[in-house]
mmCIF file of C-alpha atoms in Angstrom:
data_model
loop_
_atom_site.group_PDB
_atom_site.id
_atom_site.type_symbol
_atom_site.label_atom_id
_atom_site.label_comp_id
_atom_site.label_asym_id
_atom_site.label_seq_id
_atom_site.Cartn_x
_atom_site.Cartn_y
_atom_site.Cartn_z
ATOM 1 C CA UNK G 7 17.716 2.366 -7.494
ATOM 2 C CA UNK G 8 16.643 2.397 -10.968
ATOM 3 C CA UNK G 9 18.984 -0.377 -11.929
ATOM 4 C CA UNK G 10 18.635 -2.853 -9.125
ATOM 5 C CA UNK G 11 14.674 -2.107 -10.679
ATOM 6 C CA UNK G 12 15.708 -2.837 -14.677
ATOM 7 C CA UNK G 13 17.072 -6.381 -13.609
ATOM 8 C CA UNK G 14 14.208 -7.052 -11.265
ATOM 9 C CA UNK G 15 12.494 -6.010 -13.963
ATOM 10 C CA UNK G 16 14.331 -8.565 -16.744
ATOM 11 C CA UNK G 17 14.296 -11.624 -14.224
ATOM 12 C CA UNK G 18 10.190 -10.962 -14.540
ATOM 13 C CA UNK G 19 10.361 -11.062 -17.968
ATOM 14 C CA UNK G 20 12.290 -12.566 -19.616
ATOM 15 C CA UNK G 21 12.013 -16.578 -19.474
ATOM 16 C CA UNK G 22 15.914 -17.160 -20.339
ATOM 17 C CA UNK G 23 16.528 -16.266 -16.372
ATOM 18 C CA UNK G 24 15.035 -18.815 -15.012
ATOM 19 C CA UNK G 25 17.549 -21.038 -14.839
ATOM 20 C CA UNK G 26 20.147 -20.433 -12.277
ATOM 21 C CA UNK G 27 22.996 -19.720 -14.088
ATOM 22 C CA UNK G 28 21.663 -17.546 -16.898
ATOM 23 C CA UNK G 29 19.892 -15.984 -13.058
ATOM 24 C CA UNK G 30 23.519 -15.666 -11.548
ATOM 25 C CA UNK G 31 25.454 -14.071 -14.465
ATOM 26 C CA UNK G 32 22.264 -11.370 -15.503
ATOM 27 C CA UNK G 33 22.982 -10.097 -11.428
ATOM 28 C CA UNK G 34 27.233 -9.922 -12.668
ATOM 29 C CA UNK G 35 26.682 -8.032 -15.320
ATOM 30 C CA UNK G 36 24.416 -5.995 -13.916
ATOM 31 C CA UNK G 37 25.425 -2.393 -12.754
ATOM 32 C CA UNK G 38 23.936 -2.285 -9.109
ATOM 33 C CA UNK G 39 25.629 -2.500 -5.034
ATOM 34 C CA UNK G 40 28.204 -5.513 -4.654
ATOM 35 C CA UNK G 41 25.346 -5.715 -0.952
ATOM 36 C CA UNK G 42 22.541 -6.028 -3.249
ATOM 37 C CA UNK G 43 23.761 -8.675 -5.921
ATOM 38 C CA UNK G 44 24.819 -10.649 -3.187
ATOM 39 C CA UNK G 45 21.298 -11.349 -2.252
ATOM 40 C CA UNK G 46 20.419 -11.305 -4.919
ATOM 41 C CA UNK G 47 22.368 -14.788 -5.546
ATOM 42 C CA UNK G 48 21.655 -16.689 -2.962
ATOM 43 C CA UNK G 49 17.856 -15.740 -2.870
ATOM 44 C CA UNK G 50 18.096 -13.606 0.803
ATOM 45 C CA UNK G 51 14.283 -11.131 0.224
ATOM 46 C CA UNK G 52 14.917 -9.972 3.686
ATOM 47 C CA UNK G 53 18.318 -8.658 2.947
ATOM 48 C CA UNK G 54 17.610 -7.611 0.174
ATOM 49 C CA UNK G 55 14.681 -5.824 1.270
ATOM 50 C CA UNK G 56 16.169 -3.331 4.257
ATOM 51 C CA UNK G 57 19.131 -2.855 0.979
ATOM 52 C CA UNK G 58 16.320 -0.924 -0.597
ATOM 53 C CA UNK G 59 14.725 0.121 2.576
ATOM 54 C CA UNK G 60 11.551 -0.802 1.357
ATOM 55 C CA UNK G 61 8.325 0.916 2.862
ATOM 56 C CA UNK G 62 5.648 -0.652 4.299
ATOM 57 C CA UNK G 63 3.206 -0.853 2.994
ATOM 58 C CA UNK G 64 -0.359 1.642 2.722
ATOM 59 C CA UNK G 65 -3.469 0.823 4.271
ATOM 60 C CA UNK G 66 -5.927 2.979 3.012
ATOM 61 C CA UNK G 67 -10.234 2.667 4.497
ATOM 62 C CA UNK G 68 -13.092 4.226 2.144
ATOM 63 C CA UNK G 69 -16.076 5.447 3.710
ATOM 64 C CA UNK G 70 -19.269 5.860 1.950
ATOM 65 C CA UNK G 71 -20.341 9.989 3.118
ATOM 66 C CA UNK G 72 -24.201 9.954 4.523
ATOM 67 C CA UNK G 73 -26.796 10.679 2.733
ATOM 68 C CA UNK G 74 -28.313 14.747 3.498
ATOM 69 C CA UNK G 75 -31.339 13.541 4.084
ATOM 70 C CA UNK G 76 -30.460 10.869 6.859
ATOM 71 C CA UNK G 77 -28.899 14.567 8.757
ATOM 72 C CA UNK G 78 -31.385 16.857 7.932
ATOM 73 C CA UNK G 79 -34.915 14.011 10.022
ATOM 74 C CA UNK G 80 -31.579 13.512 12.563
ATOM 75 C CA UNK G 81 -31.205 17.693 12.407
ATOM 76 C CA UNK G 82 -35.614 17.864 12.696
ATOM 77 C CA UNK G 83 -36.112 14.364 14.999
ATOM 78 C CA UNK G 84 -33.042 15.664 17.556
ATOM 79 C CA UNK G 85 -35.531 19.914 17.105
ATOM 80 C CA UNK G 86 -38.427 17.605 17.933
ATOM 81 C CA UNK G 87 -37.237 16.608 20.977
ATOM 82 C CA UNK G 88 -35.561 19.506 22.168
ATOM 83 C CA UNK G 89 -39.369 20.920 21.857
ATOM 84 C CA UNK G 90 -41.188 17.906 23.531
ATOM 85 C CA UNK G 91 -38.390 18.280 26.541
ATOM 86 C CA UNK G 92 -38.782 22.404 26.679
ATOM 87 C CA UNK G 93 -43.091 21.330 27.230
ATOM 88 C CA UNK G 94 -42.858 18.538 29.287
ATOM 89 C CA UNK G 95 -40.395 20.743 31.603
ATOM 90 C CA UNK G 96 -42.705 23.358 31.065
#
């Protein structure tokens, strides 16, 4: 797996590999599986994706924590409401 990563890195960094012939020579000389070489030569990104078994994107969300003061105020409000409700019920 590291060989393909190194090859893709070289292809992205080396401006000399932008021509089709230079890119093909580099791909054929690389120590990677024949299927991966074929996918790279024909620019088949979907096949390369499947062959490398790339995981889907992971999405994460961050939510701000509630302030402790708000929680305390909410608790106090609930207690007051309960006291008022019990006073009214009596």
